[in-house]
């Protein structure tokens, strides 16, 4: 059976220096329900790779396939409904929390599953939140979790999570990790996480993709990666938590 | 107006040039070009209108209207020249606004079907619509800078181009219509419009001049709405690439 998402020889030039590659020749695939943590130093193009997978960024070379069907055969909105990107900096749409949560059902003319939305909000420790409150008034952490639940309610086949817990305190972060793990189990949703938190990458992934030097240097089982990465770059990366945590969105 | 009086109007140009030299504004060259161009352009259109009014041939009326639309579309399109195909969309919009407005004005016998009415009123409609189109485009550029995150969020949730951009479009349509609507609220109290002033100066009864001005104000309101809404509908897709990503941040047009 064809993988859920496959990337074949994806290359992307630097936006500032068009002659140089940000990364090139990236080939990888994710199966239904698989959870991948995408690791690498700042500026290696992790966010760009996820945005490419969500068709929010153009590629300079290569091909994407969804369940074996070339991306070109899809209408972009159909593709994005299946593979949805959740940005690191959450954007609240105009209106209340409830209007934000209803976005996916209103875009696609589907019934709003309120019990599911309430359950997700409670699991994300936002059960106390007044849904009538203007979304713009939420705190950074509340916005990040509301944006995440808003994307979950789309029920995509795959979620692309760009440092989705970066504004959260440890308790909320753990709650979100549990919620997403349960969601993946229940719904069979594949997930690709960008994280700079090694503990998190261990607990939320079955596979690690490690990017460096403009390549996808490693791709393999999470346990095996942390027990003994096969490249020097990955070894150094695991051992230098301070530099890593200083890294931001690229 | 006598020739001597006409020549005397240059005193106002002299005041402008004098102030520019005195205050070192460096605008003398532009003032000179502006003076010569406005005089030549107005004289040219004066002779053209004289000719068209005499011949009363509808072909000439259509030619004049088309050239007005072409120039207006070119000018308003320069607000967003990096958006491919925008000038054609503006031209289509202006042609539709002008066509519908004229059809109603002539259909209801509000104005007479003569070049003396059709051409000046069309000039006002097309000129005002050009400004509305320019404001709309400028506002859209600002919106897509400020609301890029909103548009991308909706795209990432599987929204179509139309769904993703509709908030920005609605806000820009509103912004482009506000000056016309505000103008309706203060006309006669703050400013005496050019058409009415011109008629009064030319000897018309002020009440008759006001009746025509009311017509113009209402026509301008509807043409602003038609232009903004039509242009937004036929151009929203141009802000996206073929595969429905927002076009890269167009540079802000700083011209007002």
Short mmCIF file of C-alpha atoms in Angstrom, two decimals:
data_model
loop_
_atom_site.label_atom_id
_atom_site.label_comp_id
_atom_site.label_asym_id
_atom_site.label_seq_id
_atom_site.Cartn_x
_atom_site.Cartn_y
_atom_site.Cartn_z
CA UNK A 1 0.00 0.00 0.00
CA UNK A 2 1.26 3.48 -0.85
CA UNK A 3 2.41 5.58 2.12
CA UNK A 4 0.18 8.41 3.28
CA UNK A 5 2.66 11.11 2.30
CA UNK A 6 5.76 10.57 0.25
CA UNK A 7 8.36 13.17 -0.64
CA UNK A 8 10.58 12.35 -3.55
CA UNK A 9 13.82 14.25 -4.02
CA UNK A 10 12.46 17.50 -2.60
CA UNK A 11 14.78 20.48 -3.00
CA UNK A 12 14.41 24.06 -1.91
CA UNK A 13 16.60 27.06 -2.59
CA UNK A 14 17.39 29.69 0.02
CA UNK A 15 14.97 32.60 -0.24
CA UNK A 16 17.79 35.11 0.27
CA UNK A 17 20.44 33.38 -1.88
CA UNK A 18 18.69 31.72 -4.77
CA UNK A 19 21.84 29.96 -5.96
CA UNK A 20 22.25 28.04 -2.73
CA UNK A 21 20.14 25.13 -1.57
CA UNK A 22 18.40 25.32 1.79
CA UNK A 23 18.12 21.57 1.42
CA UNK A 24 18.09 19.21 -1.50
CA UNK A 25 17.22 15.71 -2.49
CA UNK A 26 15.03 14.88 0.50
CA UNK A 27 13.22 11.61 0.10
CA UNK A 28 11.00 10.33 2.89
CA UNK A 29 7.58 8.89 3.56
CA UNK A 30 5.06 8.74 6.38
CA UNK A 31 2.46 6.01 6.76
CA UNK A 32 -1.03 6.38 8.12
CA UNK A 33 -0.93 6.85 11.90
CA UNK A 34 2.84 7.19 12.00
CA UNK A 35 4.37 9.83 14.27
CA UNK A 36 7.58 11.53 13.25
CA UNK A 37 9.70 14.04 15.14
CA UNK A 38 11.65 16.33 12.85
CA UNK A 39 14.90 17.41 14.48
CA UNK A 40 17.75 19.63 13.42
CA UNK A 41 19.50 22.87 14.26
CA UNK A 42 17.93 26.23 13.53
CA UNK A 43 17.97 27.29 9.90
CA UNK A 44 18.11 23.77 8.46
CA UNK A 45 14.68 24.19 6.86
CA UNK A 46 12.46 22.04 9.09
CA UNK A 47 9.56 24.51 9.04
CA UNK A 48 10.03 25.02 5.32
CA UNK A 49 9.82 21.27 4.76
CA UNK A 50 6.54 21.05 6.70
CA UNK A 51 5.16 24.09 4.87
CA UNK A 52 6.09 22.43 1.57
CA UNK A 53 4.21 19.31 2.66
CA UNK A 54 1.17 21.55 3.37
CA UNK A 55 1.54 23.28 -0.02
CA UNK A 56 2.13 26.62 1.67
CA UNK A 57 5.61 26.91 0.20
CA UNK A 58 6.67 26.11 -3.38
CA UNK A 59 9.31 23.49 -4.07
CA UNK A 60 12.18 24.06 -6.46
CA UNK A 61 12.50 20.42 -7.37
CA UNK A 62 10.96 17.07 -6.51
CA UNK A 63 7.51 15.59 -6.11
CA UNK A 64 4.94 15.01 -3.40
CA UNK A 65 2.46 12.15 -3.35
CA UNK A 66 -0.55 11.57 -1.15
CA UNK A 67 -1.60 7.91 -0.93
CA UNK A 68 0.33 7.31 -4.14
CA UNK A 69 -1.37 10.10 -6.08
CA UNK A 70 0.79 12.95 -7.35
CA UNK A 71 0.19 16.32 -5.72
CA UNK A 72 -0.48 17.88 -9.10
CA UNK A 73 -3.68 15.83 -9.38
CA UNK A 74 -5.11 17.41 -6.23
CA UNK A 75 -6.87 20.69 -5.80
CA UNK A 76 -4.73 22.48 -3.18
CA UNK A 77 -7.68 22.78 -0.78
CA UNK A 78 -8.33 19.04 -0.95
CA UNK A 79 -4.68 18.32 -0.24
CA UNK A 80 -4.58 20.76 2.69
CA UNK A 81 -7.76 19.30 4.14
CA UNK A 82 -5.88 16.00 4.42
CA UNK A 83 -2.48 17.37 5.40
CA UNK A 84 -2.89 20.33 7.70
CA UNK A 85 -0.14 22.61 8.98
CA UNK A 86 -0.31 24.14 12.46
CA UNK A 87 1.97 27.18 12.66
CA UNK A 88 4.24 27.86 15.61
CA UNK A 89 2.86 31.39 16.00
CA UNK A 90 -0.88 30.79 16.43
CA UNK A 91 -3.19 33.05 14.46
CA UNK A 92 -6.62 33.61 15.96
CA UNK A 93 -9.26 34.47 13.40
CA UNK A 94 -11.59 37.38 14.09
CA UNK A 95 -14.41 36.51 16.49
CA UNK A 96 -14.87 34.36 19.55
CA UNK A 97 -13.19 31.15 20.66
CA UNK A 98 -16.25 29.26 19.45
CA UNK A 99 -16.12 30.87 16.01
CA UNK A 100 -12.49 29.82 15.76
CA UNK A 101 -13.33 26.27 16.73
CA UNK A 102 -16.12 26.19 14.17
CA UNK A 103 -13.82 27.31 11.34
CA UNK A 104 -13.19 23.90 9.79
CA UNK A 105 -16.87 22.92 9.83
CA UNK A 106 -17.88 26.27 8.32
CA UNK A 107 -15.24 26.10 5.60
CA UNK A 108 -16.34 22.64 4.57
CA UNK A 109 -20.06 22.81 5.30
CA UNK A 110 -19.91 19.97 7.82
CA UNK A 111 -21.66 19.60 11.14
CA UNK A 112 -19.78 21.08 14.10
CA UNK A 113 -19.01 18.27 16.54
CA UNK A 114 -19.41 20.23 19.75
CA UNK A 115 -18.92 17.30 22.18
CA UNK A 116 -15.65 16.45 20.44
CA UNK A 117 -14.54 20.09 20.54
CA UNK A 118 -15.36 20.29 24.28
CA UNK A 119 -13.48 17.06 24.95
CA UNK A 120 -10.41 18.28 23.03
CA UNK A 121 -10.46 21.64 24.80
CA UNK A 122 -10.71 19.87 28.17
CA UNK A 123 -7.86 17.52 27.26
CA UNK A 124 -5.79 20.57 26.31
CA UNK A 125 -6.60 21.99 29.78
CA UNK A 126 -8.84 24.65 28.29
CA UNK A 127 -12.07 23.23 29.67
CA UNK A 128 -12.56 26.37 31.77
CA UNK A 129 -12.37 28.74 28.79
CA UNK A 130 -15.47 30.81 27.98
CA UNK A 131 -16.25 30.11 24.32
CA UNK A 132 -17.89 33.51 23.97
CA UNK A 133 -14.63 35.27 24.76
CA UNK A 134 -12.97 37.10 21.84
CA UNK A 135 -10.15 34.85 20.66
CA UNK A 136 -7.79 37.81 20.40
CA UNK A 137 -7.94 38.19 24.20
CA UNK A 138 -6.52 34.72 24.92
CA UNK A 139 -3.01 34.33 26.31
CA UNK A 140 -0.22 33.04 24.03
CA UNK A 141 -0.48 29.51 25.40
CA UNK A 142 -4.29 29.48 25.16
CA UNK A 143 -4.09 30.66 21.55
CA UNK A 144 -1.60 27.94 20.68
CA UNK A 145 -3.83 25.21 22.14
CA UNK A 146 -7.02 26.67 20.64
CA UNK A 147 -5.34 26.79 17.22
CA UNK A 148 -4.31 23.17 17.65
CA UNK A 149 -7.82 22.03 18.59
CA UNK A 150 -9.20 24.07 15.66
CA UNK A 151 -6.94 22.03 13.34
CA UNK A 152 -7.83 18.72 15.02
CA UNK A 153 -11.51 19.38 14.34
CA UNK A 154 -10.67 19.38 10.63
CA UNK A 155 -9.82 15.69 11.19
CA UNK A 156 -6.96 15.65 8.71
CA UNK A 157 -5.16 12.44 7.81
CA UNK A 158 -1.91 14.09 8.82
CA UNK A 159 -0.98 16.98 11.11
CA UNK A 160 2.16 19.01 10.61
CA UNK A 161 3.02 20.50 13.99
CA UNK A 162 5.53 23.32 14.04
CA UNK A 163 6.76 23.64 17.63
CA UNK A 164 3.20 23.40 18.70
CA UNK A 165 3.94 23.46 22.43
CA UNK A 166 6.55 26.24 22.38
CA UNK A 167 4.45 28.74 24.38
CA UNK A 168 3.20 26.22 26.94
CA UNK A 169 4.12 25.64 30.56
CA UNK A 170 5.30 22.09 31.41
CA UNK A 171 1.86 20.93 32.64
CA UNK A 172 0.00 22.18 29.57
CA UNK A 173 2.72 20.82 27.32
CA UNK A 174 2.34 17.37 28.81
CA UNK A 175 -1.44 17.59 28.49
CA UNK A 176 -1.14 18.48 24.80
CA UNK A 177 1.32 15.64 24.18
CA UNK A 178 -1.10 13.16 25.78
CA UNK A 179 -4.01 14.60 23.87
CA UNK A 180 -2.19 14.29 20.55
CA UNK A 181 -0.96 10.77 21.30
CA UNK A 182 -4.50 9.69 22.16
CA UNK A 183 -5.82 11.45 19.07
CA UNK A 184 -3.30 9.69 16.81
CA UNK A 185 -4.27 6.33 18.32
CA UNK A 186 -7.99 6.92 18.05
CA UNK A 187 -8.16 8.60 14.66
CA UNK A 188 -5.12 7.04 13.00
CA UNK A 189 -3.79 10.51 12.24
CA UNK A 190 -0.16 10.72 11.14
CA UNK A 191 1.85 13.49 12.77
CA UNK A 192 5.10 15.24 12.00
CA UNK A 193 6.40 17.36 14.87
CA UNK A 194 9.13 19.92 14.82
CA UNK A 195 10.51 20.16 18.32
CA UNK A 196 13.65 21.29 20.05
CA UNK A 197 12.70 19.32 23.13
CA UNK A 198 14.44 15.93 23.14
CA UNK A 199 12.18 14.52 25.86
CA UNK A 200 9.18 15.49 23.80
CA UNK A 201 10.56 13.97 20.63
CA UNK A 202 11.04 10.68 22.50
CA UNK A 203 7.50 10.63 23.84
CA UNK A 204 5.60 11.73 20.73
CA UNK A 205 7.35 9.92 17.89
CA UNK A 206 7.93 6.48 16.46
CA UNK A 207 10.45 7.83 13.98
CA UNK A 208 13.04 10.58 13.96
CA UNK A 209 13.99 12.58 10.90
CA UNK A 210 17.17 14.52 11.47
CA UNK A 211 18.05 17.38 9.14
CA UNK A 212 21.47 18.97 8.78
CA UNK A 213 23.87 20.25 6.13
CA UNK A 214 20.98 20.69 3.71
CA UNK A 215 20.08 16.99 3.81
CA UNK A 216 17.85 14.60 5.63
CA UNK A 217 20.79 12.98 7.37
CA UNK A 218 18.94 10.38 9.41
CA UNK A 219 15.61 8.67 9.24
CA UNK A 220 14.82 5.84 11.59
CA UNK A 221 13.32 4.43 14.74
CA UNK A 222 13.20 6.92 17.64
CA UNK A 223 14.75 4.55 20.20
CA UNK A 224 17.55 3.56 17.86
CA UNK A 225 18.27 7.21 17.05
CA UNK A 226 18.70 8.19 20.68
CA UNK A 227 20.67 5.06 21.50
CA UNK A 228 23.18 5.67 18.75
CA UNK A 229 22.72 8.15 15.95
CA UNK A 230 24.63 7.17 12.85
CA UNK A 231 25.95 10.60 11.91
CA UNK A 232 28.38 12.82 13.73
CA UNK A 233 26.06 15.82 13.26
CA UNK A 234 23.18 14.05 15.03
CA UNK A 235 25.47 12.93 17.84
CA UNK A 236 26.63 16.50 18.39
CA UNK A 237 23.06 17.75 18.16
CA UNK A 238 21.79 15.43 20.87
CA UNK A 239 24.65 16.41 23.13
CA UNK A 240 24.21 20.19 22.88
CA UNK A 241 20.85 21.03 24.43
CA UNK A 242 21.68 24.68 25.09
CA UNK A 243 22.43 25.62 21.48
CA UNK A 244 19.42 23.65 20.36
CA UNK A 245 16.98 25.37 22.67
CA UNK A 246 18.23 28.75 21.53
CA UNK A 247 17.02 27.79 18.06
CA UNK A 248 13.84 29.27 16.69
CA UNK A 249 11.55 28.90 13.78
CA UNK A 250 13.13 28.80 10.36
CA UNK B 1 -13.44 84.18 -19.97
CA UNK B 2 -11.33 86.61 -21.95
CA UNK B 3 -7.83 85.69 -23.16
CA UNK B 4 -6.35 88.31 -20.85
CA UNK B 5 -8.19 86.80 -17.88
CA UNK B 6 -6.98 83.35 -18.92
CA UNK B 7 -3.36 84.51 -19.11
CA UNK B 8 -3.79 86.23 -15.73
CA UNK B 9 -4.48 82.86 -14.12
CA UNK B 10 -0.75 82.23 -14.46
CA UNK B 11 -0.34 84.45 -11.41
CA UNK B 12 -1.38 81.44 -9.33
CA UNK B 13 1.36 79.36 -10.93
CA UNK B 14 3.78 82.17 -10.15
CA UNK B 15 2.75 82.10 -6.47
CA UNK B 16 3.33 78.34 -6.33
CA UNK B 17 6.72 78.59 -8.05
CA UNK B 18 7.75 81.52 -5.87
CA UNK B 19 6.92 79.61 -2.67
CA UNK B 20 8.76 76.55 -3.94
CA UNK B 21 11.90 78.61 -4.72
CA UNK B 22 11.71 80.59 -1.50
CA UNK B 23 11.24 77.54 0.69
CA UNK B 24 13.69 75.43 -1.38
CA UNK B 25 11.06 72.73 -1.97
CA UNK B 26 12.68 71.80 -5.29
CA UNK B 27 9.29 71.52 -6.99
CA UNK B 28 9.80 74.20 -9.68
CA UNK B 29 10.40 71.69 -12.48
CA UNK B 30 7.32 69.68 -11.51
CA UNK B 31 5.24 72.85 -11.25
CA UNK B 32 6.35 73.88 -14.75
CA UNK B 33 5.62 70.44 -16.20
CA UNK B 34 2.27 70.29 -14.36
CA UNK B 35 1.25 73.72 -15.64
CA UNK B 36 2.15 72.99 -19.24
CA UNK B 37 0.60 69.54 -19.18
CA UNK B 38 -2.67 70.63 -17.59
CA UNK B 39 -3.00 73.51 -20.05
CA UNK B 40 -2.25 71.32 -23.09
CA UNK B 41 -4.40 68.38 -21.91
CA UNK B 42 -7.37 70.62 -21.15
CA UNK B 43 -7.05 72.53 -24.43
CA UNK B 44 -6.76 69.23 -26.27
CA UNK B 45 -9.87 67.74 -24.64
CA UNK B 46 -11.68 71.05 -25.17
CA UNK B 47 -11.09 70.86 -28.93
CA UNK B 48 -11.91 67.15 -28.99
CA UNK B 49 -15.22 67.78 -27.19
CA UNK B 50 -15.95 70.69 -29.49
CA UNK B 51 -15.48 68.40 -32.47
CA UNK B 52 -17.49 65.52 -30.99
CA UNK B 53 -20.37 67.77 -29.93
CA UNK B 54 -20.51 69.12 -33.47
CA UNK B 55 -20.39 65.80 -35.29
CA UNK B 56 -22.66 63.95 -32.78
CA UNK B 57 -21.29 60.67 -34.12
CA UNK B 58 -21.68 57.90 -31.47
CA UNK B 59 -18.43 56.26 -32.61
CA UNK B 60 -16.48 59.23 -31.27
CA UNK B 61 -18.32 59.06 -27.95
CA UNK B 62 -17.43 55.39 -27.60
CA UNK B 63 -13.80 56.10 -28.53
CA UNK B 64 -13.55 58.81 -25.89
CA UNK B 65 -15.11 56.59 -23.22
CA UNK B 66 -12.79 53.71 -24.11
CA UNK B 67 -9.73 55.90 -23.90
CA UNK B 68 -10.92 57.26 -20.53
CA UNK B 69 -11.34 53.69 -19.26
CA UNK B 70 -7.95 52.65 -20.66
CA UNK B 71 -6.09 55.53 -19.05
CA UNK B 72 -7.95 55.12 -15.75
CA UNK B 73 -7.24 51.37 -15.67
CA UNK B 74 -3.57 51.96 -16.41
CA UNK B 75 -3.32 54.58 -13.69
CA UNK B 76 -5.19 52.64 -10.97
CA UNK B 77 -3.32 49.46 -11.93
CA UNK B 78 0.00 51.07 -11.10
CA UNK B 79 -1.03 50.70 -7.43
CA UNK B 80 -0.52 46.96 -7.79
CA UNK B 81 1.58 46.55 -10.90
CA UNK B 82 3.21 43.38 -9.55
CA UNK B 83 -0.19 41.64 -9.66
CA UNK B 84 -0.33 40.23 -13.16
CA UNK B 85 -3.49 40.96 -15.10
CA UNK B 86 -4.79 43.59 -12.68
CA UNK B 87 -5.07 46.35 -15.32
CA UNK B 88 -7.30 44.20 -17.50
CA UNK B 89 -9.55 43.45 -14.51
CA UNK B 90 -9.76 47.15 -13.65
CA UNK B 91 -10.62 48.01 -17.26
CA UNK B 92 -13.40 45.39 -17.27
CA UNK B 93 -14.69 46.70 -13.94
CA UNK B 94 -14.70 50.33 -15.08
CA UNK B 95 -16.39 49.40 -18.34
CA UNK B 96 -19.13 47.50 -16.48
CA UNK B 97 -19.64 50.29 -13.93
CA UNK B 98 -19.78 52.91 -16.67
CA UNK B 99 -22.02 50.76 -18.90
CA UNK B 100 -24.53 50.00 -16.14
CA UNK B 101 -24.59 53.57 -14.83
CA UNK B 102 -25.11 55.04 -18.30
CA UNK B 103 -27.76 52.44 -19.12
CA UNK B 104 -29.72 53.49 -16.02
CA UNK B 105 -29.21 57.23 -16.55
CA UNK B 106 -30.32 57.04 -20.17
CA UNK B 107 -32.93 54.31 -19.59
CA UNK B 108 -34.74 56.38 -16.97
CA UNK B 109 -34.23 59.54 -19.08
CA UNK B 110 -32.36 61.13 -16.17
CA UNK B 111 -29.91 62.67 -18.63
CA UNK B 112 -30.29 63.40 -22.31
CA UNK B 113 -28.60 61.05 -24.78
CA UNK B 114 -26.29 63.71 -26.13
CA UNK B 115 -22.49 63.91 -25.95
CA UNK B 116 -22.83 67.10 -23.82
CA UNK B 117 -24.27 64.96 -21.01
CA UNK B 118 -22.78 61.53 -21.66
CA UNK B 119 -19.13 62.52 -21.83
CA UNK B 120 -18.83 64.77 -18.74
CA UNK B 121 -20.94 62.45 -16.56
CA UNK B 122 -18.93 59.45 -17.79
CA UNK B 123 -15.73 61.31 -16.96
CA UNK B 124 -16.94 61.85 -13.41
CA UNK B 125 -18.05 58.22 -13.04
CA UNK B 126 -14.87 56.73 -14.51
CA UNK B 127 -12.59 59.15 -12.65
CA UNK B 128 -14.25 58.46 -9.31
CA UNK B 129 -14.27 54.71 -9.94
CA UNK B 130 -10.57 54.86 -10.78
CA UNK B 131 -9.90 56.37 -7.36
CA UNK B 132 -12.06 53.73 -5.68
CA UNK B 133 -10.14 50.99 -7.54
CA UNK B 134 -6.81 52.53 -6.52
CA UNK B 135 -7.81 52.71 -2.85
CA UNK B 136 -9.09 49.13 -2.98
CA UNK B 137 -5.80 47.84 -4.39
CA UNK B 138 -3.68 49.78 -1.92
CA UNK B 139 -5.80 48.51 0.93
CA UNK B 140 -5.58 44.91 -0.30
CA UNK B 141 -1.80 45.17 -0.33
CA UNK B 142 -1.83 46.43 3.24
CA UNK B 143 -4.31 43.73 4.25
CA UNK B 144 -2.20 40.98 2.74
CA UNK B 145 0.82 42.23 4.63
CA UNK B 146 -1.06 42.47 7.91
CA UNK B 147 -3.40 39.50 7.51
CA UNK B 148 -1.06 37.03 5.83
CA UNK B 149 -1.33 34.78 8.89
CA UNK B 150 -5.12 34.81 8.73
CA UNK B 151 -5.16 33.88 5.04
CA UNK B 152 -2.58 31.10 5.53
CA UNK B 153 -4.45 29.74 8.54
CA UNK B 154 -7.61 29.40 6.46
CA UNK B 155 -5.66 27.82 3.60
CA UNK B 156 -4.03 25.37 6.04
CA UNK B 157 -7.51 24.39 7.21
CA UNK B 158 -8.42 23.46 3.64
CA UNK B 159 -10.13 26.72 2.72
CA UNK B 160 -10.38 27.80 -0.92
CA UNK B 161 -8.72 30.98 -2.16
CA UNK B 162 -12.05 32.77 -1.95
CA UNK B 163 -12.76 31.62 1.61
CA UNK B 164 -9.24 32.48 2.74
CA UNK B 165 -9.21 35.99 1.35
CA UNK B 166 -12.81 37.05 1.94
CA UNK B 167 -12.08 38.84 5.23
CA UNK B 168 -9.34 40.95 3.64
CA UNK B 169 -11.53 41.63 0.59
CA UNK B 170 -14.48 42.75 2.69
CA UNK B 171 -12.35 45.14 4.74
CA UNK B 172 -10.74 46.56 1.59
CA UNK B 173 -14.09 47.05 -0.15
CA UNK B 174 -15.34 48.96 2.89
CA UNK B 175 -12.22 51.14 3.00
CA UNK B 176 -12.48 52.00 -0.67
CA UNK B 177 -16.14 53.06 -0.36
CA UNK B 178 -15.81 55.14 2.81
CA UNK B 179 -14.39 58.32 1.17
CA UNK B 180 -17.32 58.45 -1.29
CA UNK B 181 -19.90 57.90 1.46
CA UNK B 182 -18.20 60.47 3.70
CA UNK B 183 -18.24 62.86 0.76
CA UNK B 184 -22.02 62.41 0.52
CA UNK B 185 -22.40 63.35 4.19
CA UNK B 186 -20.49 66.63 3.97
CA UNK B 187 -21.16 67.81 0.43
CA UNK B 188 -22.50 71.35 0.35
CA UNK B 189 -21.43 71.92 3.96
CA UNK B 190 -17.68 71.49 3.60
CA UNK B 191 -17.03 71.46 -0.13
CA UNK B 192 -18.94 72.78 -3.13
CA UNK B 193 -18.36 70.20 -5.83
CA UNK B 194 -16.74 71.14 -9.12
CA UNK B 195 -19.70 70.35 -11.33
CA UNK B 196 -22.11 72.48 -9.32
CA UNK B 197 -19.60 75.31 -9.00
CA UNK B 198 -18.94 75.18 -12.74
CA UNK B 199 -22.64 75.35 -13.58
CA UNK B 200 -23.20 78.29 -11.22
CA UNK B 201 -20.17 80.15 -12.62
CA UNK B 202 -21.47 79.50 -16.14
CA UNK B 203 -24.74 81.19 -15.17
CA UNK B 204 -27.04 78.32 -14.26
CA UNK B 205 -29.66 78.64 -11.55
CA UNK B 206 -28.10 77.33 -8.27
CA UNK B 207 -31.16 75.11 -7.62
CA UNK B 208 -30.77 73.52 -11.05
CA UNK B 209 -27.03 73.09 -10.36
CA UNK B 210 -27.83 71.42 -7.02
CA UNK B 211 -30.25 68.99 -8.68
CA UNK B 212 -27.51 67.84 -11.03
CA UNK B 213 -25.06 67.63 -8.16
CA UNK B 214 -27.45 65.39 -6.24
CA UNK B 215 -27.64 63.14 -9.25
CA UNK B 216 -23.85 63.01 -9.40
CA UNK B 217 -23.48 62.23 -5.69
CA UNK B 218 -25.90 59.31 -5.88
CA UNK B 219 -24.33 58.03 -9.09
CA UNK B 220 -20.90 58.20 -7.46
CA UNK B 221 -22.08 56.20 -4.45
CA UNK B 222 -23.44 53.41 -6.62
CA UNK B 223 -20.45 53.42 -8.94
CA UNK B 224 -18.09 53.19 -5.93
CA UNK B 225 -20.00 50.17 -4.66
CA UNK B 226 -20.15 48.57 -8.12
CA UNK B 227 -16.46 49.17 -8.77
CA UNK B 228 -15.21 47.93 -5.41
CA UNK B 229 -17.38 44.81 -5.37
CA UNK B 230 -16.92 43.89 -9.01
CA UNK B 231 -13.15 44.44 -8.93
CA UNK B 232 -12.84 42.42 -5.72
CA UNK B 233 -14.79 39.52 -7.26
CA UNK B 234 -12.91 39.33 -10.54
CA UNK B 235 -9.47 39.96 -9.09
CA UNK B 236 -9.27 38.03 -5.79
CA UNK B 237 -7.68 35.03 -7.47
CA UNK B 238 -4.80 37.19 -8.76
CA UNK B 239 -3.45 37.52 -5.20
CA UNK B 240 -2.71 33.81 -5.23
CA UNK B 241 -0.38 31.64 -7.24
CA UNK B 242 -1.75 28.93 -9.49
CA UNK B 243 -1.45 26.40 -6.65
CA UNK B 244 -3.31 28.72 -4.25
CA UNK B 245 -0.53 30.20 -2.17
CA UNK B 246 -0.48 33.93 -1.49
CA UNK B 247 1.79 35.76 -3.91
CA UNK B 248 5.00 36.89 -2.27
CA UNK B 249 4.60 40.10 -0.28
CA UNK B 250 4.12 42.83 -2.85
CA UNK B 251 6.00 46.01 -1.99
CA UNK B 252 3.88 48.64 -0.29
CA UNK B 253 2.93 51.50 -2.52
CA UNK B 254 3.75 54.57 -0.49
CA UNK B 255 2.03 56.96 -2.85
CA UNK B 256 -1.22 58.15 -1.40
#
